mmCIF file of C-alpha atoms and ligand atoms in Angstrom:
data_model
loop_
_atom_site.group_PDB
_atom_site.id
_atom_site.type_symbol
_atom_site.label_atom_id
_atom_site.label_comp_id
_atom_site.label_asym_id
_atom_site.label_seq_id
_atom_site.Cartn_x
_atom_site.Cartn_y
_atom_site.Cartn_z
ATOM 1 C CA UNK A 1 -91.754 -161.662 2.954
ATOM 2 C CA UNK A 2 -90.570 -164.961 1.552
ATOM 3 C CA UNK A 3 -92.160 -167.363 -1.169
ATOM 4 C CA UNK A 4 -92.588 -170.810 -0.627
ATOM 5 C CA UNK A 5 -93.963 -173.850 -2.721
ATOM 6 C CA UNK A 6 -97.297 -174.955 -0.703
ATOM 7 C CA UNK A 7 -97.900 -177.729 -3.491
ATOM 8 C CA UNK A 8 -96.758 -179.725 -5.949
ATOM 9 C CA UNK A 9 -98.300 -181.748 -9.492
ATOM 10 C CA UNK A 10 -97.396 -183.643 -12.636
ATOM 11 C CA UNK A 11 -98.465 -184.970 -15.618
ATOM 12 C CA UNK A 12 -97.140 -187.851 -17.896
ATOM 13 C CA UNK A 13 -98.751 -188.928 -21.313
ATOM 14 C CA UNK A 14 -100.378 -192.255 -21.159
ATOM 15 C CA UNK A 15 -97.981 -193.304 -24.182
ATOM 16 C CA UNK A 16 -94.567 -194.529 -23.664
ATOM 17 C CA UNK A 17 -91.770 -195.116 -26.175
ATOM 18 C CA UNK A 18 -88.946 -197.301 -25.384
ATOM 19 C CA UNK A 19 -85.510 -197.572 -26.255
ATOM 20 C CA UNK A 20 -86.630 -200.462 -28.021
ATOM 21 C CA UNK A 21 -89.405 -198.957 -29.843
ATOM 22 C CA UNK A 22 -87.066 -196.897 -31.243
ATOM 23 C CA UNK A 23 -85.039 -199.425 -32.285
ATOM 24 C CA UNK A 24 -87.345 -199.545 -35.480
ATOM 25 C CA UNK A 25 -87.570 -196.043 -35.741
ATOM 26 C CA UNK A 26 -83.621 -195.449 -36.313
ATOM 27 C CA UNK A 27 -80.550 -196.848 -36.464
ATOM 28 C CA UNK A 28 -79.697 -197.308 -32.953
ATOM 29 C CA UNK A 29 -80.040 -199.338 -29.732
ATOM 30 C CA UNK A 30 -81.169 -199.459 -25.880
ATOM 31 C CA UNK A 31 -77.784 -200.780 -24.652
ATOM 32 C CA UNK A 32 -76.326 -197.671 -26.401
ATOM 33 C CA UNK A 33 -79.146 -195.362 -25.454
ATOM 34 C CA UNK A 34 -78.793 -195.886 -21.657
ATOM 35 C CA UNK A 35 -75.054 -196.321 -21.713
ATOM 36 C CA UNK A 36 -74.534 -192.590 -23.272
ATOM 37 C CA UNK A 37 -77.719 -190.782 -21.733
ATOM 38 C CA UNK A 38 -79.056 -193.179 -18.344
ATOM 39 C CA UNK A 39 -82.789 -192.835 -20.536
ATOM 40 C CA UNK A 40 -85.017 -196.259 -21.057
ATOM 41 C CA UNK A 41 -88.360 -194.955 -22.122
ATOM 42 C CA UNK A 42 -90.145 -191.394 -22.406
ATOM 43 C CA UNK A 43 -93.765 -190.484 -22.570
ATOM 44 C CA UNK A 44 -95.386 -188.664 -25.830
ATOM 45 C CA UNK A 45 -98.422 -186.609 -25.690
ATOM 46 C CA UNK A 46 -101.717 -188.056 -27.395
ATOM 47 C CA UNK A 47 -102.253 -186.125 -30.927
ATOM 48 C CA UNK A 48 -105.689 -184.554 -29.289
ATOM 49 C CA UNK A 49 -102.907 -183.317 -26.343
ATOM 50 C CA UNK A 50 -101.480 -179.773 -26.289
ATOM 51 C CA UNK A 51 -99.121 -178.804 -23.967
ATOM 52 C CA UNK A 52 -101.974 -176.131 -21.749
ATOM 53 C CA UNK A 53 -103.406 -179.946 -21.825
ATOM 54 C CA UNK A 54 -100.286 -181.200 -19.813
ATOM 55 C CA UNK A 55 -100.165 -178.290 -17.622
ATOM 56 C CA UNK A 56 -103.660 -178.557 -16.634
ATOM 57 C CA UNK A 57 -103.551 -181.853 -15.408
ATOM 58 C CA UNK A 58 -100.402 -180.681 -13.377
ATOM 59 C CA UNK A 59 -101.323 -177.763 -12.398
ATOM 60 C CA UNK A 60 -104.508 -179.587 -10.711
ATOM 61 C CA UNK A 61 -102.302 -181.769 -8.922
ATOM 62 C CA UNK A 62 -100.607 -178.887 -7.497
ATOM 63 C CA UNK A 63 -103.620 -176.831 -6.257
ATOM 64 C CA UNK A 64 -105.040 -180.175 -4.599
ATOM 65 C CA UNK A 65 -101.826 -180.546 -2.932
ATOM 66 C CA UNK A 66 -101.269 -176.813 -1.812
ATOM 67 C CA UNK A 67 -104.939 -177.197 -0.664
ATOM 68 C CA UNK A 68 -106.070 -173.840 -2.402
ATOM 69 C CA UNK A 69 -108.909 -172.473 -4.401
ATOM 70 C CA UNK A 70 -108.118 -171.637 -7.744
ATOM 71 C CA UNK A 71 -109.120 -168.510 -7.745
ATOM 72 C CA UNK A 72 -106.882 -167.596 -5.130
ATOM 73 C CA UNK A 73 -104.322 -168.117 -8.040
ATOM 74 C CA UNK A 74 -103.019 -164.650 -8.991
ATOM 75 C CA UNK A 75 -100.266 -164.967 -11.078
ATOM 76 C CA UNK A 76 -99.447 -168.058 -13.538
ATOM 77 C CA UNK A 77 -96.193 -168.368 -15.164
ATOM 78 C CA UNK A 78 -95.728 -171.071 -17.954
ATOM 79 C CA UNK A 79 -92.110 -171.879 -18.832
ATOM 80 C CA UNK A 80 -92.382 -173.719 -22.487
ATOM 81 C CA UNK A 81 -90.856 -174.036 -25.267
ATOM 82 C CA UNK A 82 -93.653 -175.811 -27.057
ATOM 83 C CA UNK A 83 -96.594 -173.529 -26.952
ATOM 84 C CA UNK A 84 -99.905 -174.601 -28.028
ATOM 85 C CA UNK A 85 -99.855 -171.294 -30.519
ATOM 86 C CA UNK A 86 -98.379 -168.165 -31.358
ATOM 87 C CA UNK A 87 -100.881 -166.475 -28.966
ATOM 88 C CA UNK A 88 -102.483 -166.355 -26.860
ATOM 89 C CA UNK A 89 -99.724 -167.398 -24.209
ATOM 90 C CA UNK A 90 -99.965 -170.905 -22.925
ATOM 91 C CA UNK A 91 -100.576 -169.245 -19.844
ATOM 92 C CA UNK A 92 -103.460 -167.783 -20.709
ATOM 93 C CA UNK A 93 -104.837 -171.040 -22.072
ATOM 94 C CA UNK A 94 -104.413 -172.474 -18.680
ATOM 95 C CA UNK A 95 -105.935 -170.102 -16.739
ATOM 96 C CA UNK A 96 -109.225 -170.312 -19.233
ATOM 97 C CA UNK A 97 -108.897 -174.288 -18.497
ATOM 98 C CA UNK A 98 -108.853 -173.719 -15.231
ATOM 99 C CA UNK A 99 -111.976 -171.141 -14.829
ATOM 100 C CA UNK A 100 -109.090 -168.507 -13.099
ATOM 101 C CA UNK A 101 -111.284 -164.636 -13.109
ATOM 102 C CA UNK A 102 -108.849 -163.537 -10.704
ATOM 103 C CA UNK A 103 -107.586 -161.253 -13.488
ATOM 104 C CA UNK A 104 -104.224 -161.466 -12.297
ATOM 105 C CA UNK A 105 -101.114 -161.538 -14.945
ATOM 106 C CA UNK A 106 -100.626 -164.741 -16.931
ATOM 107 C CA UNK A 107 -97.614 -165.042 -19.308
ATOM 108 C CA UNK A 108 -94.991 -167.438 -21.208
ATOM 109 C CA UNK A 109 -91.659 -167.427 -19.813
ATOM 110 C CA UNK A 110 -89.178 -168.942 -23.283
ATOM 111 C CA UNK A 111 -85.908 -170.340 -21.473
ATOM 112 C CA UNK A 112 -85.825 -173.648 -23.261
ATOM 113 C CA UNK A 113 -84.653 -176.179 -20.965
ATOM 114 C CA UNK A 114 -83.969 -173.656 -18.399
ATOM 115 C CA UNK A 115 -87.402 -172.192 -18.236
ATOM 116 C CA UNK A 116 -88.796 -173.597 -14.803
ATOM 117 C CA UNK A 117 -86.234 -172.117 -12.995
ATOM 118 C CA UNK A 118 -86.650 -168.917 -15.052
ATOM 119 C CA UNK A 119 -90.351 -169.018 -14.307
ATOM 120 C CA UNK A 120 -89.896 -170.294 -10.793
ATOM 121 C CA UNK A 121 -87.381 -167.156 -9.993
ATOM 122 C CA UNK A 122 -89.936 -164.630 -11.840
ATOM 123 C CA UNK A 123 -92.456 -165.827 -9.530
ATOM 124 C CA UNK A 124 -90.301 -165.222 -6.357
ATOM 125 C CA UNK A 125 -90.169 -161.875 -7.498
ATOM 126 C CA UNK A 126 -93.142 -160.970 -7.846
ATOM 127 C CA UNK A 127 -94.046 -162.128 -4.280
ATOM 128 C CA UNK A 128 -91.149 -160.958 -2.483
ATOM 129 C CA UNK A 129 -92.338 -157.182 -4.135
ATOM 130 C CA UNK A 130 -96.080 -157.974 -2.617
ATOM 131 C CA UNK A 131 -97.055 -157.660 -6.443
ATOM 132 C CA UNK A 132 -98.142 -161.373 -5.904
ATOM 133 C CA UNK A 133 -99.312 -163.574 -3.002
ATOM 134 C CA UNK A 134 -100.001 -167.297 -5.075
ATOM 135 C CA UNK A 135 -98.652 -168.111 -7.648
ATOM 136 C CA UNK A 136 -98.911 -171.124 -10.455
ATOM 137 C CA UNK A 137 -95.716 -171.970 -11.874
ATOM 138 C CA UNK A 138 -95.504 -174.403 -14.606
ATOM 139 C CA UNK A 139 -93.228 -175.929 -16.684
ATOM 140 C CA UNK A 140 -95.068 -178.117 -19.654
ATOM 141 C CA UNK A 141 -93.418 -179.501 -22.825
ATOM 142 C CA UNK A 142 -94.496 -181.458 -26.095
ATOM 143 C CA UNK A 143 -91.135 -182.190 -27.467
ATOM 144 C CA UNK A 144 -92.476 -184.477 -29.495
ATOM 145 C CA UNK A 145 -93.566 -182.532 -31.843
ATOM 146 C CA UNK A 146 -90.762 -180.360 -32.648
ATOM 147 C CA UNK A 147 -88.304 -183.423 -32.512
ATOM 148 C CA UNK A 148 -87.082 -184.970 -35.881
ATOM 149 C CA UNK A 149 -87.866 -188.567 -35.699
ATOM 150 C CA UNK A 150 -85.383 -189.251 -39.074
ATOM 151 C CA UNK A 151 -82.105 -187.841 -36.440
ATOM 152 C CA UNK A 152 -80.655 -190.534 -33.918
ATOM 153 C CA UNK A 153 -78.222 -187.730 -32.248
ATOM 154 C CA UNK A 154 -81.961 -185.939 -31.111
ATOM 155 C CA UNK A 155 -84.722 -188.483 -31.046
ATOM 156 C CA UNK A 156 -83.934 -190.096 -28.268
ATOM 157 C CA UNK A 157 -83.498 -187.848 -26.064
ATOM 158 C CA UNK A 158 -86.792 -185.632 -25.807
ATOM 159 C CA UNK A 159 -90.108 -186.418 -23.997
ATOM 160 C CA UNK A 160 -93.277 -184.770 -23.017
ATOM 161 C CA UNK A 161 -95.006 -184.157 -19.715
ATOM 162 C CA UNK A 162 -95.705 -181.360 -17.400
ATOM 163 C CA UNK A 163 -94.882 -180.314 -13.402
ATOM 164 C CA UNK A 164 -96.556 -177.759 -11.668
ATOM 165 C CA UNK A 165 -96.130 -175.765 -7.720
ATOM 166 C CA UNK A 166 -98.148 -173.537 -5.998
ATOM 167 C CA UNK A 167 -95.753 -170.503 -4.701
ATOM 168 C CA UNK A 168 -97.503 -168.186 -2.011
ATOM 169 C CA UNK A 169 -96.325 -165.679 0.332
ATOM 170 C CA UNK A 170 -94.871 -166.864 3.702
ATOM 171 C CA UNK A 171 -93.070 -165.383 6.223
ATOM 172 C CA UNK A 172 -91.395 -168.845 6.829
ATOM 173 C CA UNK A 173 -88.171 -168.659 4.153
ATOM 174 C CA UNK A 174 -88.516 -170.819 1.020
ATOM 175 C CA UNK A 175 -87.068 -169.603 -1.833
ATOM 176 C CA UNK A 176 -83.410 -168.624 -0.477
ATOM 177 C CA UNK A 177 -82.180 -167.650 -3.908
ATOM 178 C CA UNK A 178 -82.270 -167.529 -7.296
ATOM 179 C CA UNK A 179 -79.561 -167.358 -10.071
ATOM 180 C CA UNK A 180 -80.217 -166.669 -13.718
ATOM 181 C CA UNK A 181 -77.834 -166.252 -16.837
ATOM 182 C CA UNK A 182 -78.001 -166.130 -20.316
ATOM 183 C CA UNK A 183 -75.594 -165.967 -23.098
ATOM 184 C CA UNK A 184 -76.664 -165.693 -26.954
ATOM 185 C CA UNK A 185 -73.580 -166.196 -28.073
ATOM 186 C CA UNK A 186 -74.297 -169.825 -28.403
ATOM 187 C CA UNK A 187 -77.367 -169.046 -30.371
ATOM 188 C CA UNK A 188 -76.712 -171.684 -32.686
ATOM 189 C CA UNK A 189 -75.776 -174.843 -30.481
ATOM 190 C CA UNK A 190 -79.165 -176.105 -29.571
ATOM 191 C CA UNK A 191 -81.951 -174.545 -31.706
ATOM 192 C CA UNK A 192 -85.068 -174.987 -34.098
ATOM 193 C CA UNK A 193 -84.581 -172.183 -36.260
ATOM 194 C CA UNK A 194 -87.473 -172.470 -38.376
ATOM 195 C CA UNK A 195 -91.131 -171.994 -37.569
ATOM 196 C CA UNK A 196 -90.757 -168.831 -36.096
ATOM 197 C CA UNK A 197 -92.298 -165.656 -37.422
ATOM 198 C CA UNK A 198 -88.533 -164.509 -38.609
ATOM 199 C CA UNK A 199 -86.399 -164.022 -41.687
ATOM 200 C CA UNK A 200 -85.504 -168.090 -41.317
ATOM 201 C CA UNK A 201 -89.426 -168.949 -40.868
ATOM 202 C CA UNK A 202 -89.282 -171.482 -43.539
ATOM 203 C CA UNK A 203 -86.001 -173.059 -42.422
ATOM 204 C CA UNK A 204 -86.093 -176.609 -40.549
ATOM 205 C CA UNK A 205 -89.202 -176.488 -37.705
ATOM 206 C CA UNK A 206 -87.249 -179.401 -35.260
ATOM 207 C CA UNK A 207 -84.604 -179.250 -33.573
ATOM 208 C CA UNK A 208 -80.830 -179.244 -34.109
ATOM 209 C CA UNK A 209 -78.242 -179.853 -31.373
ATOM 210 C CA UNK A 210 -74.356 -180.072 -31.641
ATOM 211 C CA UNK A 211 -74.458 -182.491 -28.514
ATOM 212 C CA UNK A 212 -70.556 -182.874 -28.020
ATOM 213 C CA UNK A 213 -70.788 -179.188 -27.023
ATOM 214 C CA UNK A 214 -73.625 -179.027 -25.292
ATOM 215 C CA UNK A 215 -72.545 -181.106 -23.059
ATOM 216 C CA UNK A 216 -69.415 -179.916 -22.449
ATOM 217 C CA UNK A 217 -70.876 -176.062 -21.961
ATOM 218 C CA UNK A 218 -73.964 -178.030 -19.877
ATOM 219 C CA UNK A 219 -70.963 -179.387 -17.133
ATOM 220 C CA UNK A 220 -68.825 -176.254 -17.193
ATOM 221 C CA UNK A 221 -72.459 -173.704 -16.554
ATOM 222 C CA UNK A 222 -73.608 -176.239 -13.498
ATOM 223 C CA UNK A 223 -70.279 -175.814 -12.227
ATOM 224 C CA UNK A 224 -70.508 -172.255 -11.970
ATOM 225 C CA UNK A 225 -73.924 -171.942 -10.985
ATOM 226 C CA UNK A 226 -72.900 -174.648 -7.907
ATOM 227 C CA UNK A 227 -70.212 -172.224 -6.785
ATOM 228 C CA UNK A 228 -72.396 -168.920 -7.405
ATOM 229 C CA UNK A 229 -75.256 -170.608 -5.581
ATOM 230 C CA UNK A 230 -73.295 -171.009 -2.755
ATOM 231 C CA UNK A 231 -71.185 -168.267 -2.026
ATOM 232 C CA UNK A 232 -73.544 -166.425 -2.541
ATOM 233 C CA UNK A 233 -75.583 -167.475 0.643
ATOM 234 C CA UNK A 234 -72.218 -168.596 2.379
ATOM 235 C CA UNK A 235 -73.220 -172.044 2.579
ATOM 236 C CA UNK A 236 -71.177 -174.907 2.210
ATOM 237 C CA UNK A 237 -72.037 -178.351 0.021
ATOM 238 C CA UNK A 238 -72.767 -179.906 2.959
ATOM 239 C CA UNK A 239 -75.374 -177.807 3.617
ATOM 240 C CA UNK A 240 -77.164 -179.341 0.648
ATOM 241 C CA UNK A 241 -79.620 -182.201 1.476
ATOM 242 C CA UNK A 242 -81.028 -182.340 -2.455
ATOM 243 C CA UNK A 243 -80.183 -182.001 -5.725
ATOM 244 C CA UNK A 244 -83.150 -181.291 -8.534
ATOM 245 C CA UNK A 245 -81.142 -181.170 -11.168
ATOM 246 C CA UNK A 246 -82.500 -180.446 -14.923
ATOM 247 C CA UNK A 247 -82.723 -184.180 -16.487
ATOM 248 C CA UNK A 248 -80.799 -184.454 -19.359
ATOM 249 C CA UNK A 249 -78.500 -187.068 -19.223
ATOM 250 C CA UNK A 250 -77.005 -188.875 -16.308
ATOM 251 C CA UNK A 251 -73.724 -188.059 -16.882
ATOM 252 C CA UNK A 252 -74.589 -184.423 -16.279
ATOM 253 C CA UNK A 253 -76.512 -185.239 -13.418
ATOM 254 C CA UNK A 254 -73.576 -187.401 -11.640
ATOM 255 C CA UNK A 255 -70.955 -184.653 -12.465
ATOM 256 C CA UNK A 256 -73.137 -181.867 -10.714
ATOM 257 C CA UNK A 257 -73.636 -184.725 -7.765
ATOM 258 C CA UNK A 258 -70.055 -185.163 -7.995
ATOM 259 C CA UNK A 259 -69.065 -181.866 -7.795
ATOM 260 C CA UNK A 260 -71.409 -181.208 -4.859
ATOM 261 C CA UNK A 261 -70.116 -184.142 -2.861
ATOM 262 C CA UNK A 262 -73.810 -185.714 -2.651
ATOM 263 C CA UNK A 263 -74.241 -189.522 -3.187
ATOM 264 C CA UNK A 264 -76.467 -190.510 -5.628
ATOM 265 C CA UNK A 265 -79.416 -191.184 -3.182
ATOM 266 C CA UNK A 266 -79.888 -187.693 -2.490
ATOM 267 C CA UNK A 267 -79.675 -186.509 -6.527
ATOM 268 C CA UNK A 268 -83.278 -186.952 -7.734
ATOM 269 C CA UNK A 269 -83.113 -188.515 -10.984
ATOM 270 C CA UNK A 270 -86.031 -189.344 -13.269
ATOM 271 C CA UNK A 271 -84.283 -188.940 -16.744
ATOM 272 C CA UNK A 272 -84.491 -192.778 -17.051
ATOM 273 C CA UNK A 273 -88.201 -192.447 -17.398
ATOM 274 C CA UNK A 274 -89.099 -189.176 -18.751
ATOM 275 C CA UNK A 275 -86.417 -188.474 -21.156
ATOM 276 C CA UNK A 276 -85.182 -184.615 -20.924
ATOM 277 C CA UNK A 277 -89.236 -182.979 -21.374
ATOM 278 C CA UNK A 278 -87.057 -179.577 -21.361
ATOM 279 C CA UNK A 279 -89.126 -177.048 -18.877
ATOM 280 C CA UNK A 280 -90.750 -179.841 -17.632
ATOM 281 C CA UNK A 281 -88.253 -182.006 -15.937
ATOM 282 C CA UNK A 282 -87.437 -180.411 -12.842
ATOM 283 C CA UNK A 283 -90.836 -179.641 -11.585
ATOM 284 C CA UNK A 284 -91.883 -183.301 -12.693
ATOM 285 C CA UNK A 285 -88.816 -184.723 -10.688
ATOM 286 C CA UNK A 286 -89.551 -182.992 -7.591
ATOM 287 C CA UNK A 287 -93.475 -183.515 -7.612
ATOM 288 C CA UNK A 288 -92.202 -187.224 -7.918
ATOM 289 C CA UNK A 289 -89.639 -186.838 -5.289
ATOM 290 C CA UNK A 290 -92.115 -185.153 -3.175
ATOM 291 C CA UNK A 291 -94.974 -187.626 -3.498
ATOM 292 C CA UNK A 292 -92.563 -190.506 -3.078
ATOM 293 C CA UNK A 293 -91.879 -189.107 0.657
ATOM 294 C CA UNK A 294 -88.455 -188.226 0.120
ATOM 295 C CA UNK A 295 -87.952 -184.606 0.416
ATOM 296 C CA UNK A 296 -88.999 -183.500 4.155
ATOM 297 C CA UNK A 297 -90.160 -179.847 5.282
ATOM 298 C CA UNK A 298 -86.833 -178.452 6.415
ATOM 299 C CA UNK A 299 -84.652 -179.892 4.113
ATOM 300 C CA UNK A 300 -82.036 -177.516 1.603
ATOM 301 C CA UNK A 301 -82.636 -178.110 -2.078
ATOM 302 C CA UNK A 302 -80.689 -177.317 -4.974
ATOM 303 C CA UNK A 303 -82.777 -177.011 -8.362
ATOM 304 C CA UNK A 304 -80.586 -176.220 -11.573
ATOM 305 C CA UNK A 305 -80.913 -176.450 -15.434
ATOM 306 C CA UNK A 306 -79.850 -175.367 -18.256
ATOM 307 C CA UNK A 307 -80.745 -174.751 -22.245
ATOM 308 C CA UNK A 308 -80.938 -173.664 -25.321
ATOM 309 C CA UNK A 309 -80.024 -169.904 -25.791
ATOM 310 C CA UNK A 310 -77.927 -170.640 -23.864
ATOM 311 C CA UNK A 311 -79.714 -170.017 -20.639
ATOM 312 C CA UNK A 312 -78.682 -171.333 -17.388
ATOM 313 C CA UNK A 313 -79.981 -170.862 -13.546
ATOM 314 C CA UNK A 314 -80.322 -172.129 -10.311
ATOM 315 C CA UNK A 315 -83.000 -171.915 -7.455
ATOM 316 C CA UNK A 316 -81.804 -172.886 -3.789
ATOM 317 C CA UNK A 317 -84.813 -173.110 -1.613
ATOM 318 C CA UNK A 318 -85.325 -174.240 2.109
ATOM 319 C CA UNK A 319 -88.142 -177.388 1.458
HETATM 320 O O1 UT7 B 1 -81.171 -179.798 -22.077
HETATM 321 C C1 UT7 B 1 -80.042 -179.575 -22.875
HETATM 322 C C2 UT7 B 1 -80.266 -180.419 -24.096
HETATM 323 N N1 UT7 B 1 -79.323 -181.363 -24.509
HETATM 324 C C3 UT7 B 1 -78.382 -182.030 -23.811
HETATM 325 O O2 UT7 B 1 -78.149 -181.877 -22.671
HETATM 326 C C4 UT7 B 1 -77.598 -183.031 -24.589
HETATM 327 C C5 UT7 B 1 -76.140 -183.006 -24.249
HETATM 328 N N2 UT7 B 1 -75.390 -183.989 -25.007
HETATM 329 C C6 UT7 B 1 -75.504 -185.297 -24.783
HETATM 330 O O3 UT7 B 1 -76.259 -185.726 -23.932
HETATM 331 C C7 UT7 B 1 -74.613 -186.225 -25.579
HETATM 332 O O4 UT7 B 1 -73.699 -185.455 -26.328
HETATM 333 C C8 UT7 B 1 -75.407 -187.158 -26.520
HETATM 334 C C9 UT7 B 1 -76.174 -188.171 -25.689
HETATM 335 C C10 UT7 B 1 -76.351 -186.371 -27.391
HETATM 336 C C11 UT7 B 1 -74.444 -187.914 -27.410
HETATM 337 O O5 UT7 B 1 -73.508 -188.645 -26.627
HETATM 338 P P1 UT7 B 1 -71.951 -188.557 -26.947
HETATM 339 O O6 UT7 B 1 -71.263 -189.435 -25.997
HETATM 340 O O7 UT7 B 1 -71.572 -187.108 -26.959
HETATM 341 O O8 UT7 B 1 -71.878 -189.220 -28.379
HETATM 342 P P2 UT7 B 1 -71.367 -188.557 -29.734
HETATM 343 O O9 UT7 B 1 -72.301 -187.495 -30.190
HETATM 344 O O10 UT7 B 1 -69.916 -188.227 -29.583
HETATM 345 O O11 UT7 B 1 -71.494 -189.761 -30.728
HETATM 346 C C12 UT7 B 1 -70.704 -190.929 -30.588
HETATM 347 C C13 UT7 B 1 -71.085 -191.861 -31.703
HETATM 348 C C14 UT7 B 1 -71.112 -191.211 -33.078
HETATM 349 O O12 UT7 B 1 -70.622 -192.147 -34.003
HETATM 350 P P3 UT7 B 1 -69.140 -191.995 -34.621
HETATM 351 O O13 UT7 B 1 -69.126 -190.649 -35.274
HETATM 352 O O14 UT7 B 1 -68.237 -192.083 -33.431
HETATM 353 O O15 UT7 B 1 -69.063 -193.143 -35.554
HETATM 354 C C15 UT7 B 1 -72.580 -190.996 -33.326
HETATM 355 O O16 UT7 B 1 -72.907 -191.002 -34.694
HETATM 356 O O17 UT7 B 1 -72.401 -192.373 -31.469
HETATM 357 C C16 UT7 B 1 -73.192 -192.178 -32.633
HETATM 358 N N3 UT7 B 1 -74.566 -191.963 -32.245
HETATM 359 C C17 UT7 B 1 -75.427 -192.959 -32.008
HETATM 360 N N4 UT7 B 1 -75.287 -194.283 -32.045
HETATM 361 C C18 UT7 B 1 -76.354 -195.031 -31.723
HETATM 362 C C19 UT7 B 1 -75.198 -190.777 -32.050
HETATM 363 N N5 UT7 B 1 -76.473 -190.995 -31.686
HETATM 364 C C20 UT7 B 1 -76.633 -192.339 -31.653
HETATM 365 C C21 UT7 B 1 -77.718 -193.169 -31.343
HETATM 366 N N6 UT7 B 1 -77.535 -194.515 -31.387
HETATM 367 N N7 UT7 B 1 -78.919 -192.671 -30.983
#
């Protein structure tokens, strides 16, 4: 028994803040902006938006797409960072929005910017055991509201949205493999330490990022997680017809294209407009790849991210 994404949705705020726009906010500029991350604009949620508000519109767009009923749904995994509350789960939320009585599990999955392909790989799981047969898997972000608008090294790089699949049982292969790491020991690289429920609850609530080293760690975890990916199904990167990459920054992006040996044209890349919305980006770059007729049935795709944690992972999946 395989898993295999039937259907695929996303959601963008109707607001949009440009480089320029934030021009006035801090000091800093577009030219510089784009040069150092590839991003022009990013979209921020409405203040009557949550993110189980983002997610629902996506996850629509995925079960009109897969063609199912919503109740067929029997497990829902939401990868966030940004829930709407302590609890209930996000998940939960969604499945209330979307009338779901299927009574089937519905939980959070906390990987930061790595937490579609967390939730995506969870998912596989649970249908390759026959514990599941359709799944929702989501990953929906409002990183606006946990971003601190005062710091130029973090503003500019966060945005909200949401991206969705359906994942059911097949016996056609989809999911090939998934890949998942973690390592705590660089707790304090990329983190919002306050607003928790722990001892450093009153500390700052937004986020704090030593970029220089996140992006070094970012390249040198992709790297691995291209080899490990690959060896591990003895494929070769030619066998590779698309990258999904977590969107970030371009630079990233081109130096996991680069190592890969893919031109450009086959990395998707939607950092430009979206910003890095964490657990959000890769399922919102493949619903747009998807929709824009690029990606064909039969095609090898490559989906990695990484995050805060750190977490890191990879999903290689036959389209
Ligand atoms: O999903 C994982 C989450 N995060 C990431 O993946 C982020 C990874 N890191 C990055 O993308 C990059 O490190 C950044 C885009 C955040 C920064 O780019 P950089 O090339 O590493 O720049 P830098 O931090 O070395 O800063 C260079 C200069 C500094 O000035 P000085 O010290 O050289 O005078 C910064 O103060 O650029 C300055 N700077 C800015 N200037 C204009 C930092 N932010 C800005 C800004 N506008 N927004």
């Amino acid at each position: 028994m395989f898993s295999r994404i039937t259907g695929t949705g996303s959601y963008l705020p109707a607001k949009i803040l440009t480089n320029h726009d934030l021009e006035s906010m801090v000091e800093t500029s577009h030219d510089w902006i784009v040069s150092r991350t590839g991003i022009h604009q990013r979209h921020i949620a409405a203040d009557d938006e949550s993110t189980s508000d983002l997610a629902l519109q996506a996850s629509r767009r995925a079960i009109e797409a897969a063609g199912i009923d919503p109740q067929q749904i029997d497990l829902i995994i939401v990868g966030t960072t940004t829930p709407d509350m302590v609890f209930p789960s996000t998940a939960c939320l969604l499945q209330n929005k979307l009338g779901i009585h299927s009574g089937g599990p519905a939980f959070d999955v906390q990987a930061v910017c790595s937490g579609f392909i967390y939730a995506l790989s969870t998912a596989d799981q649970f249908i390759r055991s026959g514990q599941s047969k359709c799944a929702l898997v989501v990953g929906a972000e409002t990183m606006s509201r946990i971003v601190d608008w005062t710091d130029r090294n973090t503003c500019i790089l966060f945005g909200d949205g949401a991206g969705a699949v359906i994942l059911q049982a097949s016996e056609t292969q989809g999911i090939i493999s998934t890949h998942l790491h973690a390592d705590g020991g660089y707790k304090d690289m990329l983190t919002v330490a306050g607003g928790g429920c722990g001892v450093s609850r009153s500390g700052d609530p937004r986020i704090q990022m030593d970029g220089g080293s996140v992006f070094k760690f970012a390249v040198s975890v992709l790297d691995s997680i291209v080899e490990e990916t690959l060896s591990a199904n003895g494929m070769q990167k030619a066998d590779i017809d698309w990258l999904v990459p977590h969107q970030a920054n371009i630079r990233i992006i081109q130096a996991t294209g680069k190592k890969l040996g893919l031109p450009m044209e086959r990395v998707v890349v939607t950092v430009d407009r979206h910003g890095n919305t964490s657990a959000a980006s890769i399922p919102l770059a493949l619903d747009t790849a998807v929709r824009e007729g690029r990606i064909q049935r039969g095609e090898t795709l490559l989906m990695e991210g990484v995050g805060g944690g750190f977490t890191w992972g990879s999903v290689l999946l036959r389209w």
